[in-house]
Coordinates of C-alpha atoms in Angstrom, one line a residue:
M24 CA 25.7 170.4 175.8
A25 CA 27.9 173.5 175.6
N26 CA 26.6 176.2 173.2
H27 CA 29.5 178.1 171.8
K28 CA 27.4 181.0 170.2
V29 CA 28.7 184.4 171.3
M30 CA 26.4 187.3 171.3
G31 CA 28.5 190.5 171.7
A32 CA 26.9 193.7 172.8
S33 CA 23.3 194.3 171.9
L34 CA 22.2 198.0 171.8
Y35 CA 18.8 198.9 172.9
V36 CA 17.2 201.6 170.8
P37 CA 13.7 203.0 171.6
A38 CA 11.3 202.5 168.7
T39 CA 10.6 206.2 169.0
H40 CA 14.2 207.2 168.2
K41 CA 14.4 209.8 165.5
D42 CA 17.2 208.0 163.7
L43 CA 15.6 204.5 163.8
Q44 CA 15.8 204.0 160.1
Q45 CA 19.4 205.0 159.8
I46 CA 20.4 202.7 162.7
A47 CA 18.4 199.8 161.3
D48 CA 20.1 200.2 157.9
G49 CA 23.6 200.6 159.3
E50 CA 24.0 204.2 158.1
L51 CA 24.5 205.1 161.8
L52 CA 26.3 202.7 164.1
G53 CA 27.1 200.4 161.3
E54 CA 29.5 198.3 163.5
L55 CA 26.7 196.9 165.6
R56 CA 26.4 193.1 165.7
S57 CA 23.0 193.3 167.4
V58 CA 20.4 196.0 167.8
I59 CA 17.1 195.7 169.6
F60 CA 14.2 198.1 168.8
C61 CA 12.3 198.5 172.0
T62 CA 8.6 198.9 172.4
E63 CA 8.6 198.1 176.1
D64 CA 10.3 199.8 179.0
A65 CA 12.0 202.4 176.8
V66 CA 8.6 203.6 175.5
A67 CA 6.0 205.3 177.5
E68 CA 2.4 203.9 177.3
S69 CA 1.3 207.2 175.7
E70 CA 3.9 206.8 173.0
L71 CA 3.2 203.2 172.1
S72 CA 1.1 203.9 169.1
Y73 CA 3.7 206.3 167.7
A74 CA 6.4 203.7 168.4
L75 CA 4.6 201.0 166.4
F76 CA 3.8 203.4 163.6
S77 CA 7.5 204.4 163.4
L78 CA 8.6 200.7 163.5
S79 CA 6.2 199.8 160.7
L80 CA 7.7 202.5 158.4
V81 CA 11.2 201.3 159.3
L82 CA 10.4 197.6 158.5
Q83 CA 8.9 198.5 155.2
Q84 CA 12.1 200.3 154.0
M85 CA 14.7 198.3 156.0
I86 CA 17.5 197.0 153.8
E87 CA 19.0 193.5 154.1
R88 CA 22.0 193.6 156.5
P89 CA 23.6 190.2 157.2
T90 CA 26.2 191.6 159.5
T91 CA 23.7 192.9 162.1
E92 CA 21.1 190.9 163.9
R93 CA 17.9 193.1 164.3
F94 CA 15.3 192.3 167.0
V95 CA 12.2 193.9 168.3
R96 CA 11.6 193.9 172.0
V97 CA 7.8 193.6 172.1
R98 CA 5.7 194.9 175.0
N99 CA 3.3 192.0 175.2
P100 CA 1.8 189.2 173.1
E101 CA -0.7 191.7 171.5
V102 CA 2.2 193.9 170.3
L103 CA 4.0 190.9 168.9
K104 CA 0.8 190.1 166.9
R105 CA 0.8 193.7 165.5
V106 CA 4.5 193.6 164.6
L107 CA 4.1 190.2 162.9
E108 CA 1.5 191.7 160.6
M109 CA 3.8 194.6 159.5
P110 CA 5.1 194.4 155.9
G111 CA 8.9 193.8 156.1
V112 CA 8.8 191.9 159.4
E113 CA 10.5 189.0 157.7
K114 CA 13.7 191.0 157.6
L115 CA 14.0 190.8 161.4
T116 CA 16.1 188.2 163.1
G117 CA 13.6 187.8 165.9
F118 CA 12.1 189.1 169.1
V119 CA 13.1 189.9 172.6
L120 CA 10.3 188.8 175.0
P121 CA 9.9 190.7 178.3
K122 CA 9.2 189.2 181.7
I123 CA 9.1 185.6 180.6
T124 CA 7.9 182.8 182.9
Q125 CA 6.8 179.3 182.2
H126 CA 3.2 180.6 182.4
N127 CA 3.3 183.3 179.7
F128 CA 5.9 182.0 177.2
D129 CA 3.4 180.1 175.0
A130 CA 1.4 183.2 174.4
Y131 CA 4.4 184.5 172.5
F132 CA 5.7 181.2 171.1
K133 CA 2.5 180.0 169.4
Q134 CA 2.7 183.1 167.2
I135 CA 6.2 182.4 165.8
R136 CA 6.5 178.6 166.0
K137 CA 6.1 178.1 162.2
T138 CA 8.5 181.0 161.3
H139 CA 12.2 181.5 161.1
F140 CA 12.2 184.0 164.0
M141 CA 14.6 183.6 166.9
L142 CA 13.6 184.5 170.5
M143 CA 15.5 186.0 173.4
P144 CA 13.3 185.6 176.5
T145 CA 14.2 188.0 179.3
L146 CA 14.5 186.7 182.9
E147 CA 13.3 189.7 185.0
T148 CA 10.3 188.7 187.2
V149 CA 9.9 187.5 190.8
E150 CA 10.0 183.9 189.5
V151 CA 13.7 184.4 188.8
F152 CA 14.4 184.1 192.5
D153 CA 12.7 180.7 192.7
D154 CA 15.0 177.9 191.5
A155 CA 12.1 175.6 190.9
E156 CA 10.3 178.1 188.7
M157 CA 13.5 178.5 186.6
K158 CA 13.9 174.8 186.2
Q159 CA 10.3 174.6 185.0
L160 CA 11.0 177.4 182.6
R161 CA 14.0 175.5 181.3
L162 CA 11.9 172.4 180.7
C163 CA 9.4 174.6 178.8
L164 CA 12.2 176.0 176.6
E165 CA 13.6 172.5 176.0
R166 CA 10.5 171.2 174.4
P167 CA 10.7 169.8 170.8
G168 CA 10.2 172.6 168.3
V169 CA 10.9 175.3 171.0
R170 CA 14.6 174.9 171.6
D171 CA 15.6 175.7 168.1
H172 CA 14.0 179.2 168.3
I173 CA 15.8 180.2 171.5
Q174 CA 18.9 182.3 170.7
A175 CA 19.7 183.4 174.2
L176 CA 18.2 184.2 177.6
R177 CA 18.7 187.9 178.6
I178 CA 19.0 188.7 182.3
G179 CA 17.0 191.9 183.2
G180 CA 19.1 193.3 186.0
N181 CA 17.3 196.5 186.6
D182 CA 13.9 194.9 186.8
L183 CA 15.2 192.3 189.2
L184 CA 16.9 195.0 191.4
A185 CA 13.6 196.9 191.3
L186 CA 11.8 193.9 192.8
L187 CA 14.2 194.1 195.7
G188 CA 13.7 197.9 196.1
I189 CA 17.4 198.5 195.1
R190 CA 19.1 200.5 192.5
R191 CA 22.6 199.5 191.3
P192 CA 25.3 201.5 193.3
R193 CA 27.5 203.8 191.3
H194 CA 30.7 202.2 192.6
L195 CA 30.0 198.5 192.6
T196 CA 29.4 195.9 189.8
I197 CA 26.1 194.1 189.8
Y198 CA 27.9 191.1 191.2
R199 CA 28.4 192.9 194.5
T200 CA 24.6 193.3 194.9
P201 CA 22.2 190.5 195.8
L202 CA 21.9 189.7 192.1
G203 CA 25.4 188.3 192.1
A204 CA 24.2 185.1 193.7
V205 CA 21.1 185.1 191.4
I206 CA 23.1 185.4 188.2
S207 CA 25.4 182.6 189.4
K208 CA 22.3 180.4 190.0
L209 CA 20.9 181.2 186.5
V210 CA 24.2 180.2 184.9
T211 CA 24.2 176.9 186.7
I212 CA 20.5 176.2 185.9
F213 CA 20.7 177.0 182.2
R214 CA 24.2 176.8 180.8
P215 CA 24.8 173.1 181.4
Y216 CA 21.8 172.5 179.2
G217 CA 23.1 174.5 176.2
F218 CA 21.4 177.8 176.8
V219 CA 23.3 181.1 176.2
L220 CA 22.8 183.8 178.7
T221 CA 23.6 187.5 178.3
A222 CA 24.6 189.9 181.0
P223 CA 22.5 192.8 182.4
V224 CA 22.8 196.4 181.4
F225 CA 25.4 198.7 183.0
E226 CA 23.5 202.0 183.5
H227 CA 26.1 204.5 184.6
L228 CA 27.6 206.0 181.5
D229 CA 30.3 208.0 183.3
N230 CA 32.3 205.1 184.8
P231 CA 33.9 203.0 182.0
S232 CA 36.4 201.5 184.3
L233 CA 33.7 199.9 186.4
L234 CA 32.0 198.7 183.2
A235 CA 35.3 197.1 182.3
L236 CA 35.4 195.3 185.6
E237 CA 31.8 194.2 185.3
V238 CA 32.4 192.7 181.8
E239 CA 35.4 190.8 183.2
E240 CA 33.0 189.3 185.8
D241 CA 30.4 188.6 183.1
L242 CA 33.1 186.6 181.3
A243 CA 33.9 184.7 184.5
H244 CA 30.3 183.7 184.5
G245 CA 30.5 182.5 180.9
M246 CA 28.5 185.3 179.5
I247 CA 29.9 186.7 176.2
G248 CA 27.0 189.1 175.6
K249 CA 25.7 192.2 177.3
T250 CA 22.9 194.7 176.9
A251 CA 24.2 198.2 176.0
I252 CA 22.1 201.3 176.5
H253 CA 24.4 203.8 174.7
P254 CA 26.5 203.5 171.6
S255 CA 29.6 204.4 173.6
Q256 CA 29.3 201.2 175.6
V257 CA 29.5 198.9 172.6
A258 CA 33.2 199.1 171.8
L259 CA 34.1 199.2 175.5
I260 CA 32.2 195.9 176.1
E261 CA 33.5 194.1 173.0
Q262 CA 37.1 195.0 173.4
H263 CA 37.0 192.7 176.5
Y264 CA 35.8 189.9 174.3
R265 CA 39.0 189.8 172.3
V266 CA 41.0 186.7 173.3
Q267 CA 44.5 186.5 174.7
H268 CA 47.1 184.8 172.4
R269 CA 48.0 182.5 175.2
D270 CA 44.4 181.2 175.5
V271 CA 44.2 180.6 171.8
D272 CA 47.5 178.6 171.9
V273 CA 46.2 176.5 174.8
A274 CA 42.8 176.0 173.1
M275 CA 44.4 174.8 169.9
R276 CA 46.6 172.3 171.9
I277 CA 43.6 171.0 173.8
I278 CA 41.6 170.2 170.7
D279 CA 44.6 168.7 169.0
E280 CA 43.9 164.9 168.8
S281 CA 47.6 164.2 169.3
S282 CA 47.7 166.0 172.7
P283 CA 48.1 163.9 175.8
A284 CA 45.1 163.6 178.2
V285 CA 46.8 165.9 180.7
F286 CA 49.7 168.3 180.0
R287 CA 51.3 171.5 181.4
M288 CA 51.3 174.6 179.3
H289 CA 52.0 178.2 180.4
D290 CA 52.4 176.8 184.0
S291 CA 48.8 175.6 184.1
M292 CA 47.4 172.1 184.0
C293 CA 45.4 171.4 180.9
E294 CA 43.1 168.4 180.9
V295 CA 41.6 167.6 177.5
A296 CA 38.4 165.9 178.8
T297 CA 37.4 168.8 181.1
H298 CA 38.7 171.7 179.1
R299 CA 37.5 170.8 175.6
A300 CA 34.3 172.8 175.8
W301 CA 36.2 175.8 177.0
A302 CA 38.7 175.5 174.2
H303 CA 36.0 175.4 171.5
G304 CA 34.4 178.4 173.1
V305 CA 37.7 180.4 173.1
L306 CA 38.3 179.7 169.4
E307 CA 34.7 180.8 168.5
Q308 CA 35.2 183.9 170.6
A309 CA 38.5 184.6 168.8
R310 CA 36.9 184.1 165.4
V311 CA 34.2 186.6 166.2
F312 CA 36.0 189.3 168.2
G313 CA 39.6 188.7 167.3
V314 CA 42.8 188.3 169.4
H315 CA 44.6 190.9 171.5
S316 CA 47.5 192.4 169.8
M317 CA 50.8 191.2 171.1
V318 CA 52.9 194.0 172.6

């Protein structure tokens, strides 16, 4: 049930941002594949009314932009209701849902079930540490009529670390914290059932080399998508999503119907039956992000 959709970097932008309209229309940061206008953690409670007012103006004037997916991260089901009533909301791709569990998902879903909107539930509550709860959430998301609205599941790293009373160290990737095991478990619970997961934010803007290392570890966990909190992170993240020529060559050979069941290529064993899903994923990744230039 492999899902080969690749997400890329999604930039979070507070709905209070002074350049919200220009970002939404691509006049600024026009290279973005995905942008998320935030009304939750990036907006203080005292600024929520202004954030929603600003968002309503942007949606009314927002131009069509097929190359960029545009989401709103709503604060709660009541905010989702308010956004859905705004003129121009139909131009959005969908919504990022905060702190989703099996218990609160339907409060959001019932509002969009008859629409085109896609959803990206965020896994960032204490239930994430409970495998049984995550399996129940997966069953909730697999229901008929629900699954087709789920674009990806986002892992809320900072919220999960906060539940442990920890802040990410400045010199370690998130995989060297207790969340490393948690992320691995989420991958094994959701990915075999066709769900795409995206990797947590990297919050230290002055350490691009550590960000690069973390993206490599994201990729090792099958996550081709990551939250960005600053425009400078987007290109740094996505350059690591470009595919090696060698991997493209191997992938093409694996999906070639004339290939033997098992063969040796570039001094690695290639087994068509077990590597086919990987091969299709590599080719989709290459289509979206390109291939590394040969030196």
